[in-house]
PDB file of C-alpha atoms and ligand atoms in Angstrom:
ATOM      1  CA  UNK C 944     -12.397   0.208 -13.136  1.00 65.00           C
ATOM      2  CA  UNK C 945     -10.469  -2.933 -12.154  1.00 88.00           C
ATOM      3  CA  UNK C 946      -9.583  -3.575  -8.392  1.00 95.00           C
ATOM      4  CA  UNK C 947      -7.778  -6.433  -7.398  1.00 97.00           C
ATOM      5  CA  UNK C 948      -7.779  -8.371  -4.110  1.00 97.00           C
ATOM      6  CA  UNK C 949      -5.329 -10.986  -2.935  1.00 97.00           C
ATOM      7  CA  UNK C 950      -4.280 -13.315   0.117  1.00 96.00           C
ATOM      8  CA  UNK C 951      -1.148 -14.415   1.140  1.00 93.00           C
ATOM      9  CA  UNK C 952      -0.502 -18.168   1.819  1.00 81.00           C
ATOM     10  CA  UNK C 953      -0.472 -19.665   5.061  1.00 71.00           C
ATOM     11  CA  UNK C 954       3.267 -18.511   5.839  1.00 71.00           C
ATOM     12  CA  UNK C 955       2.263 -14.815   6.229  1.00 81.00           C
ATOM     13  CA  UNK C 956       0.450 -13.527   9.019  1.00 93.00           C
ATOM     14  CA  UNK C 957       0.599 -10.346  11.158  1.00 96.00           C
ATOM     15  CA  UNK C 958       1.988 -11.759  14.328  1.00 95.00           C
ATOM     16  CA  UNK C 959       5.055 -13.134  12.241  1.00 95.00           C
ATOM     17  CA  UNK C 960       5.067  -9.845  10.501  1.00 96.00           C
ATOM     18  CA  UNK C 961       5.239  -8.136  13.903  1.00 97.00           C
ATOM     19  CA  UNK C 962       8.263 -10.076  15.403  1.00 96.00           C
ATOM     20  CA  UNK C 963      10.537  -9.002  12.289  1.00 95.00           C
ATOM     21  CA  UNK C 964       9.622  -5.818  12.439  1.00 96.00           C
ATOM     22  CA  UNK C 965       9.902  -5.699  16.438  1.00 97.00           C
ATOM     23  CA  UNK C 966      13.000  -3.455  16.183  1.00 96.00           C
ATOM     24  CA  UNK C 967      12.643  -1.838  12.595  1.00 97.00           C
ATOM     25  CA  UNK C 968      12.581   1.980  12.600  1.00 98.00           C
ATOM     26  CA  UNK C 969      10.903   4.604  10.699  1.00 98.00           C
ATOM     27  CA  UNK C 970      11.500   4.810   6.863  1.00 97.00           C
ATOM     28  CA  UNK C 971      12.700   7.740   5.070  1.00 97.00           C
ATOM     29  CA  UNK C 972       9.204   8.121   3.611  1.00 97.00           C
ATOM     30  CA  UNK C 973       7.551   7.932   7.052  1.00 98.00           C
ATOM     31  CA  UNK C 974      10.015  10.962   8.291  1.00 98.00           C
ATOM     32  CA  UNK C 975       8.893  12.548   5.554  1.00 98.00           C
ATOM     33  CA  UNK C 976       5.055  12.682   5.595  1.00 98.00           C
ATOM     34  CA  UNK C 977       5.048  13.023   9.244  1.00 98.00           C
ATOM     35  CA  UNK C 978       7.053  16.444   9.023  1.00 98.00           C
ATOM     36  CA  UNK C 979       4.868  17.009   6.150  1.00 97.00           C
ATOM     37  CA  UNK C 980       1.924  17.158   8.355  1.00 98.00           C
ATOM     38  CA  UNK C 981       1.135  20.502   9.721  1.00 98.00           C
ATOM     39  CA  UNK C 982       3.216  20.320  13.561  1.00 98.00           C
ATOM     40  CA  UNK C 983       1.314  19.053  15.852  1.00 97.00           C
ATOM     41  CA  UNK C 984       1.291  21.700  19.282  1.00 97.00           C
ATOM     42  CA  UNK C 985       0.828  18.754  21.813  1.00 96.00           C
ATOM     43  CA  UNK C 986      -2.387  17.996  19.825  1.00 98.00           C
ATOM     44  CA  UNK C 987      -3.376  13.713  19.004  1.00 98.00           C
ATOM     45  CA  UNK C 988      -2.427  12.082  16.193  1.00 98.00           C
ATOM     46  CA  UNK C 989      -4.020   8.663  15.285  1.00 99.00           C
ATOM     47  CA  UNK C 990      -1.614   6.008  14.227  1.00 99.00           C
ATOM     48  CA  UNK C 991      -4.102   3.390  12.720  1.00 99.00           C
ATOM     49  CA  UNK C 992      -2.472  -0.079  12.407  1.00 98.00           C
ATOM     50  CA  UNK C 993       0.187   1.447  13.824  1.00 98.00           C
ATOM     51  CA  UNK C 994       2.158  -2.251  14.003  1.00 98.00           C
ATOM     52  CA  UNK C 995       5.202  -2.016  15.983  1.00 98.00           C
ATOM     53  CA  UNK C 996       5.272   1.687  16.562  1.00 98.00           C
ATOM     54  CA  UNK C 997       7.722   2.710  14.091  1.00 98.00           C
ATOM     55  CA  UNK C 998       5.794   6.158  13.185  1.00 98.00           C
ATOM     56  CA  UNK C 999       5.803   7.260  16.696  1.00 98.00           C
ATOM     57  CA  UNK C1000       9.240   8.609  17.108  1.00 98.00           C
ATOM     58  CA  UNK C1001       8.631  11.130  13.779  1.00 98.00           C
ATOM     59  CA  UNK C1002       5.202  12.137  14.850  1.00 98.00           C
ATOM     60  CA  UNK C1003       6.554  12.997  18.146  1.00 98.00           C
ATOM     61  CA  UNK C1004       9.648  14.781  16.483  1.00 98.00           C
ATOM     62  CA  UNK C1005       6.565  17.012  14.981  1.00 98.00           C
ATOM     63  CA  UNK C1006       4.826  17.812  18.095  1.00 98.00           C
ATOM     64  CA  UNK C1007       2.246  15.731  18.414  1.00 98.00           C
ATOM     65  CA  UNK C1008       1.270  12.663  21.071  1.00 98.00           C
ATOM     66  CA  UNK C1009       0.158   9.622  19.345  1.00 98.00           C
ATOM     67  CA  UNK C1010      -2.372   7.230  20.222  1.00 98.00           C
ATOM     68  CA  UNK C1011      -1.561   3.944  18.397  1.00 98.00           C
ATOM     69  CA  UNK C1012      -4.075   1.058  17.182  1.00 98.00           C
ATOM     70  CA  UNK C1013      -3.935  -1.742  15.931  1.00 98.00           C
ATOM     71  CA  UNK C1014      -5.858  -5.442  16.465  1.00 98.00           C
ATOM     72  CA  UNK C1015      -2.374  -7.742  16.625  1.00 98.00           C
ATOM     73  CA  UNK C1016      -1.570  -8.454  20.516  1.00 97.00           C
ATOM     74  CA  UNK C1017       2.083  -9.307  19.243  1.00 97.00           C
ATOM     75  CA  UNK C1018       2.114  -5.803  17.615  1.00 98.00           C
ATOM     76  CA  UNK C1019       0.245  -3.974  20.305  1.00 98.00           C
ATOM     77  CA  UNK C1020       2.876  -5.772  22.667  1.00 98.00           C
ATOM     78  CA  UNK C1021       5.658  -4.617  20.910  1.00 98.00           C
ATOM     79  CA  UNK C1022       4.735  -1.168  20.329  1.00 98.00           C
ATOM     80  CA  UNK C1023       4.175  -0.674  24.193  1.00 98.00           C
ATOM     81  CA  UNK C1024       7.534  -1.694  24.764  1.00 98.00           C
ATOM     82  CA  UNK C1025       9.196   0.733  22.487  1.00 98.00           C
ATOM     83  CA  UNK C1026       6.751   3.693  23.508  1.00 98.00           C
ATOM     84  CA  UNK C1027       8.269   2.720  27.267  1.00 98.00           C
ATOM     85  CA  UNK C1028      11.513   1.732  25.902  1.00 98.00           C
ATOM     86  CA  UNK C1029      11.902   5.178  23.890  1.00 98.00           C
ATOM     87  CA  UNK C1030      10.453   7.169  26.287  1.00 98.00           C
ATOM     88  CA  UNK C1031       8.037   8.509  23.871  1.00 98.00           C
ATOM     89  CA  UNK C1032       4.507  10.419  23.769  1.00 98.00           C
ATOM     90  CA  UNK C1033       2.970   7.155  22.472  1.00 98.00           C
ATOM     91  CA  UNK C1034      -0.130   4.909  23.831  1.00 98.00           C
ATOM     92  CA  UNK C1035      -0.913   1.519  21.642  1.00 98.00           C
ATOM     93  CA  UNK C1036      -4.110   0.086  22.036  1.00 98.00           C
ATOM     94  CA  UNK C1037      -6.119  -3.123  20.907  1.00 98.00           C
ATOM     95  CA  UNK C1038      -8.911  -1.578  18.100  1.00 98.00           C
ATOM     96  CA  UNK C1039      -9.692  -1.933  14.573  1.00 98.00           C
ATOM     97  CA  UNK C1040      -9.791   0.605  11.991  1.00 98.00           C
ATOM     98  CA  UNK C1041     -13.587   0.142  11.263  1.00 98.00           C
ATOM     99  CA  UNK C1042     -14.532   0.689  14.950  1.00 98.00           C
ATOM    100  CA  UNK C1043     -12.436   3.397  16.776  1.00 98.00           C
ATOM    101  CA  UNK C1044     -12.427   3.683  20.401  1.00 98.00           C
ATOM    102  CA  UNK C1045     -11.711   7.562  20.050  1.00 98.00           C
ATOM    103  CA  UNK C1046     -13.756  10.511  20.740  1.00 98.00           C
ATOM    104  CA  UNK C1047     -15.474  12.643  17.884  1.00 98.00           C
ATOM    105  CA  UNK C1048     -13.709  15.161  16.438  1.00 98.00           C
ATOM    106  CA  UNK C1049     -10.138  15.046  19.069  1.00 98.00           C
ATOM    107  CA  UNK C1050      -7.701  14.381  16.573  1.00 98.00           C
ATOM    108  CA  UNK C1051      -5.589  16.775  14.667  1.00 98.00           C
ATOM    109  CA  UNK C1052      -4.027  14.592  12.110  1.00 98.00           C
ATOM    110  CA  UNK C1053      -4.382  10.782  11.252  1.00 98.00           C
ATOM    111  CA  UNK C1054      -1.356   8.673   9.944  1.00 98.00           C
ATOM    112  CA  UNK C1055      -2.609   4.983   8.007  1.00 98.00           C
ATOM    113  CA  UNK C1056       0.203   3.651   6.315  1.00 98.00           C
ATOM    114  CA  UNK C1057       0.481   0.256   5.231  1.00 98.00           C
ATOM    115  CA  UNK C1058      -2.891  -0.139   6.953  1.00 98.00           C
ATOM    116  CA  UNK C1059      -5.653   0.451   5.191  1.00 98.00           C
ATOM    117  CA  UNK C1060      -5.218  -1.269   1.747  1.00 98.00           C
ATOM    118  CA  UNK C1061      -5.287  -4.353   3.888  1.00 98.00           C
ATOM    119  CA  UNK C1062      -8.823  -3.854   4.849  1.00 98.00           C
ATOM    120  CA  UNK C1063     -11.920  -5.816   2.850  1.00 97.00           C
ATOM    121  CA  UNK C1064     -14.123  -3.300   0.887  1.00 96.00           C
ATOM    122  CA  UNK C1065     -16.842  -2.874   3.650  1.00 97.00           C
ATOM    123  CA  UNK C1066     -14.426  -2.373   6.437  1.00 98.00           C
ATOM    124  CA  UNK C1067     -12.414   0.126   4.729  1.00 98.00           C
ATOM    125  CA  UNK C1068     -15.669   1.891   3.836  1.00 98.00           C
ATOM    126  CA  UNK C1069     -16.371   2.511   7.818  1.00 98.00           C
ATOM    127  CA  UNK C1070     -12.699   3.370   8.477  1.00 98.00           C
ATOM    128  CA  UNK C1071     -13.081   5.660   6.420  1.00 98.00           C
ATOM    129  CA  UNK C1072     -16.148   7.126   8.203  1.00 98.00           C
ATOM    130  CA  UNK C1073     -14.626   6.634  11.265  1.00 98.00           C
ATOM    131  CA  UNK C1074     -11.626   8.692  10.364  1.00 98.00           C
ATOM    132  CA  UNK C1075     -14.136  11.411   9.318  1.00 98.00           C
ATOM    133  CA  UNK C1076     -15.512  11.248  12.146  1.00 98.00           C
ATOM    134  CA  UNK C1077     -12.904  11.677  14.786  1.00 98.00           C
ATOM    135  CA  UNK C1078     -10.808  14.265  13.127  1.00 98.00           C
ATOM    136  CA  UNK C1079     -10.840  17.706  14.232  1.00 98.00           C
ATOM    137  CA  UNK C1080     -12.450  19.983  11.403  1.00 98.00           C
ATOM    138  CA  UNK C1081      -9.022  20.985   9.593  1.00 98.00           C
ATOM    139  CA  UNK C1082      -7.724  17.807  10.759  1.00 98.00           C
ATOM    140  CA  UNK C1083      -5.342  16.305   8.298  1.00 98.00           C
ATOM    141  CA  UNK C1084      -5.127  12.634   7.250  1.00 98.00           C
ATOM    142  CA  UNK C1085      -2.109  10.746   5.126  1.00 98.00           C
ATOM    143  CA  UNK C1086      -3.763   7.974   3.832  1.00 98.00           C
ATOM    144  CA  UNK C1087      -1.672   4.945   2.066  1.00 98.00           C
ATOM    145  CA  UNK C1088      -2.837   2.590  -0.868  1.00 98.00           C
ATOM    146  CA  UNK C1089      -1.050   0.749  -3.425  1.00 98.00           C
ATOM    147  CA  UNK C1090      -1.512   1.392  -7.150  1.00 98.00           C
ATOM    148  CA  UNK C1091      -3.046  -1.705  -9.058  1.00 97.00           C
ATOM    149  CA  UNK C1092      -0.253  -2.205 -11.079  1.00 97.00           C
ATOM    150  CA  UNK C1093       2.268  -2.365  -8.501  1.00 98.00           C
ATOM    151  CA  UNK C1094       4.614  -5.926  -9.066  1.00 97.00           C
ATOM    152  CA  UNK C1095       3.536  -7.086  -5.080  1.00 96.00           C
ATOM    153  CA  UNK C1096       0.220  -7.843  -6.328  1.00 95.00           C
ATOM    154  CA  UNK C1097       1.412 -11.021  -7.810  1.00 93.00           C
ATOM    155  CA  UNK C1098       2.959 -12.174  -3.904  1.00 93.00           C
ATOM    156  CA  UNK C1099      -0.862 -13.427  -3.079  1.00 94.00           C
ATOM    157  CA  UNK C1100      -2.656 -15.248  -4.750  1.00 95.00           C
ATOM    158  CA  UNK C1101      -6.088 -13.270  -6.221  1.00 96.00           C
ATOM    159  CA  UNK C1102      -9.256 -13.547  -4.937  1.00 96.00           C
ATOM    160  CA  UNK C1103     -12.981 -12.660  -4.953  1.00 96.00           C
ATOM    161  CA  UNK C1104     -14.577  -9.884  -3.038  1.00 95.00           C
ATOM    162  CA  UNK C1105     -16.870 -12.608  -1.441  1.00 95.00           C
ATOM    163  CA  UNK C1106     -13.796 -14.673  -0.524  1.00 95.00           C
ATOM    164  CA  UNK C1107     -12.496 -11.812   2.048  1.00 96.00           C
ATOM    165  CA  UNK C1108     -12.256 -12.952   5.489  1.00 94.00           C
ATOM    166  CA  UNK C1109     -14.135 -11.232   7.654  1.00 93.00           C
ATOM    167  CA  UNK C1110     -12.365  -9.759   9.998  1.00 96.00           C
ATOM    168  CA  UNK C1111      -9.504  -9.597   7.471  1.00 96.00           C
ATOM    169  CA  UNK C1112      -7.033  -9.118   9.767  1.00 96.00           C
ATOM    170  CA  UNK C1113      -7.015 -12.538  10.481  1.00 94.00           C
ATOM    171  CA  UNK C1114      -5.445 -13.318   7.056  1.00 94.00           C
ATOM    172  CA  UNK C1115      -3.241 -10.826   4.935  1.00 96.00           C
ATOM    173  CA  UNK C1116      -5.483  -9.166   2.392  1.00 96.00           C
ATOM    174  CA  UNK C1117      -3.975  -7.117   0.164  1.00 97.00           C
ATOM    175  CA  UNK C1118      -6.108  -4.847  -2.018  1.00 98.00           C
ATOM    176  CA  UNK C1119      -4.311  -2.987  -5.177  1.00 98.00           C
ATOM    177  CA  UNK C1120      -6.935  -0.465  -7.646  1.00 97.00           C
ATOM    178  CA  UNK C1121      -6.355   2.945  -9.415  1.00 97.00           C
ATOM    179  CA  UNK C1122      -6.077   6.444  -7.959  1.00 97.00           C
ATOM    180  CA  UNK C1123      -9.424   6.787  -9.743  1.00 96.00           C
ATOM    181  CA  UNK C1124     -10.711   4.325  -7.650  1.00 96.00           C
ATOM    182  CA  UNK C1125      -9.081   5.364  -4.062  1.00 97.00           C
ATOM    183  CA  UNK C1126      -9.971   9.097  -4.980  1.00 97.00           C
ATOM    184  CA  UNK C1127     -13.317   8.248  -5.524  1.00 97.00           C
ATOM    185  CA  UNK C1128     -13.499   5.529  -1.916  1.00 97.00           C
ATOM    186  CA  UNK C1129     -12.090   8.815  -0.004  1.00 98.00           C
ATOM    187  CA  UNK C1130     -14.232  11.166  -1.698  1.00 97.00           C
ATOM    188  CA  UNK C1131     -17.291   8.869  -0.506  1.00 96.00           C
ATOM    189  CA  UNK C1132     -16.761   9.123   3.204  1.00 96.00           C
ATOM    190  CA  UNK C1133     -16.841  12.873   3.192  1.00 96.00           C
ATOM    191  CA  UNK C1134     -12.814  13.529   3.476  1.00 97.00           C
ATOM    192  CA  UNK C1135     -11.333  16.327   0.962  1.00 98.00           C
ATOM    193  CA  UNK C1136      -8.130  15.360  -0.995  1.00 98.00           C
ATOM    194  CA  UNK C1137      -5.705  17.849  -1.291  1.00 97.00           C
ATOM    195  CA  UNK C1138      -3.210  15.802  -2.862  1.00 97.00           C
ATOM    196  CA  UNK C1139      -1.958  12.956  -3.754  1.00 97.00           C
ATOM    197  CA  UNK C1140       1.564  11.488  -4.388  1.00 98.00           C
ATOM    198  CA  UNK C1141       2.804   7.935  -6.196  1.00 98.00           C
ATOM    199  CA  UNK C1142       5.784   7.233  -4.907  1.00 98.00           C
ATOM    200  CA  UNK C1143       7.730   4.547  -6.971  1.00 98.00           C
ATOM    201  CA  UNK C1144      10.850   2.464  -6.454  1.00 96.00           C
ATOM    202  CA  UNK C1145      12.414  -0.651  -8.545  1.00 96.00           C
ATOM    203  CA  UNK C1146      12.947  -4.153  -6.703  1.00 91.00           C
ATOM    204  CA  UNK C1147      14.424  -7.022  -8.736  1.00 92.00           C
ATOM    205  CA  UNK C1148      11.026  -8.513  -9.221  1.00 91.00           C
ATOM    206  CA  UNK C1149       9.285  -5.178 -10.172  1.00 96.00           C
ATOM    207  CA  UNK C1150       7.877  -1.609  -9.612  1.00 98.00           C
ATOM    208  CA  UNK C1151       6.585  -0.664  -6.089  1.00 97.00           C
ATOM    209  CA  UNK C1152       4.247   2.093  -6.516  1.00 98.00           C
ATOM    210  CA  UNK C1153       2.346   3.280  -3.540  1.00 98.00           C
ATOM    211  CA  UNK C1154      -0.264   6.499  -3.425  1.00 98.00           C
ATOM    212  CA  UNK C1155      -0.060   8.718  -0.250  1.00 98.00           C
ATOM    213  CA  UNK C1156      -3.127  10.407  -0.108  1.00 98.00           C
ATOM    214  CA  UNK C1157      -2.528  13.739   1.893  1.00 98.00           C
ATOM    215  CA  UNK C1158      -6.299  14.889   3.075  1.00 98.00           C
ATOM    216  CA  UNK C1159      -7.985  17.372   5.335  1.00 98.00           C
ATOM    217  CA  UNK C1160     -11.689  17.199   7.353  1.00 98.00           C
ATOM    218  CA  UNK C1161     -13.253  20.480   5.941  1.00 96.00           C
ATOM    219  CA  UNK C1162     -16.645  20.411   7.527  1.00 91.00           C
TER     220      UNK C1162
HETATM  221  C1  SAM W2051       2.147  -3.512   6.893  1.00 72.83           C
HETATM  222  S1  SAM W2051       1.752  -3.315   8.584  1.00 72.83           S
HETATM  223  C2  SAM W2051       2.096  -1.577   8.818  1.00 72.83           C
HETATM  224  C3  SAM W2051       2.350  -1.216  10.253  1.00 72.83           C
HETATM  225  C4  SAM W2051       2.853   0.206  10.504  1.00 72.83           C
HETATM  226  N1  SAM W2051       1.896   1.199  10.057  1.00 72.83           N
HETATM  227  C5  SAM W2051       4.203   0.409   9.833  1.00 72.83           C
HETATM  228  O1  SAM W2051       4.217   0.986   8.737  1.00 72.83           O
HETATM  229  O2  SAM W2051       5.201  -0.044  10.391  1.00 72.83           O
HETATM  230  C6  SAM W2051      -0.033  -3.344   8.598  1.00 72.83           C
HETATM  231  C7  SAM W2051      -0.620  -3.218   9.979  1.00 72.83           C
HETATM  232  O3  SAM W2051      -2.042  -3.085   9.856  1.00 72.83           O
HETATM  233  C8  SAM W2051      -2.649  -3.790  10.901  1.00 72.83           C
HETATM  234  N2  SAM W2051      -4.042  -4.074  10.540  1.00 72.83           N
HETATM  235  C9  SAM W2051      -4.526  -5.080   9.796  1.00 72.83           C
HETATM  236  N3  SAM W2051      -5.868  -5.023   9.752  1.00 72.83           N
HETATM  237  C10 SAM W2051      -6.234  -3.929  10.486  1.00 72.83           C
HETATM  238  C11 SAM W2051      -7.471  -3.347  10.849  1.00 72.83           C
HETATM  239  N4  SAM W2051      -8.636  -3.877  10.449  1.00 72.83           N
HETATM  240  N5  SAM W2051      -7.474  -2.245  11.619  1.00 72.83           N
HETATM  241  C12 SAM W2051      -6.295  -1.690  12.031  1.00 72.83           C
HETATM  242  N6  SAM W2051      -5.086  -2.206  11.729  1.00 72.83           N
HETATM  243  C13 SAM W2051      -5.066  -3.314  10.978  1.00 72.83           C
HETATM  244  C14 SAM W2051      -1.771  -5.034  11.035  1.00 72.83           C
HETATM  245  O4  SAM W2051      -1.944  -5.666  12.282  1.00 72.83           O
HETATM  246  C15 SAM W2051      -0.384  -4.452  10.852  1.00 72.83           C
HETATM  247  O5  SAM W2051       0.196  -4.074  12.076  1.00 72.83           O
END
């Protein structure tokens, strides 16, 4: 079972990702797994790498306050402003995804998109505990990872597992592997699928195809 890591060159980085995105809004896709999520009731939902806030809006059109994390300054910067700007139920903080500064079991859903496939192997391992861990029991979680033969894989250049920085957040790593293989990470940490969705879309250069994972905290 093949899984594929890359790194973009030195023109990419999440601060410069950040400042184009400062103003971007949610996607359709976003809209639509946050409404998929079961609504919310003034309960927490967990927005990890939540970039420049662009989930918040939707996941507060659901019902539920959002705290926000993510370990970019420029992005935690940004998000604070629109939370204020916006007026919305929204608190960014500085954390990783490995190492949550949030309570056990106090959140009703988790949203990770574009996060969590930019993780090395090891930290993605204890996000994935870490999620576990501060979900509610029948907490949900919409997890997001690209399929390995999605055309983006080809943007960095390839690289071994020992070659990951460490944290990688200071570089963009991009990881890209089968459903097989993401079924199987999730399964690991203790987190129940219930399903999971490839989403697909042509660009000039090739096929997008990203996996939404949509899970649940059982016990
Ligand atoms: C492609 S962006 C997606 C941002 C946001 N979820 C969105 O869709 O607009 C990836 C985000 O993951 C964040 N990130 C990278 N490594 C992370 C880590 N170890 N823990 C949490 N977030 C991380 C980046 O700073 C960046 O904001």
């Amino acid at each position: 079972m093949e899984t594929i890591w890359t790194i973009a060159g030195d023109e990419t980085s999440w601060p410069e990702w950040a400042s184009r995105m400062a103003t971007s809004t949610a996607s359709e896709t976003m809209e639509q797994l946050a409404s998929d999520l079961t609504p919310g009731s003034q309960h927490w939902a967990l927005d990890i790498g939540c970039g420049t806030g662009r989930s918040f809006l939707p996941l507060n059109q659901n019902g539920y306050k959002v705290i926000g994390i993510d370990p970019i300054h420029e992005a935690i910067i940004i998000s604070q402003s629109r939370a204020k700007n916006e007026n919305l139920s929204a608190w960014p903080i500085w954390a990783t995804a490995d190492r949550l500064p949030i309570r056990n079991e106090s959140i009703k859903a988790i949203f990770a998109i574009g996060t969590l496939y930019h993780l090395s192997p090891i930290e993605l391992e204890k996000a994935l505990t870490e999620i576990k861990r501060v979900l509610l029991v029948g907490g949900e979680a919409i997890l997001h990872f690209l399929d390995l033969d999605d055309w983006r894989r080809k943007l960095g250049k390839q690289i071994r597992i020992d070659d990951i920085p460490m944290p990688s957040y200071q570089a963009v790593v991009t990881c890209f592997c089968s459903e097989v293989v993401i079924r199987t990470t999730i399964h690991t940490s203790g987190i129940t699928v219930q399903n999971s969705v490839l989403k697909t879309q042509y660009d000039e250069e090739g096929e997008r195809r990203d996996w939404f994972f949509h899970c649940v905290r059982q016990r």
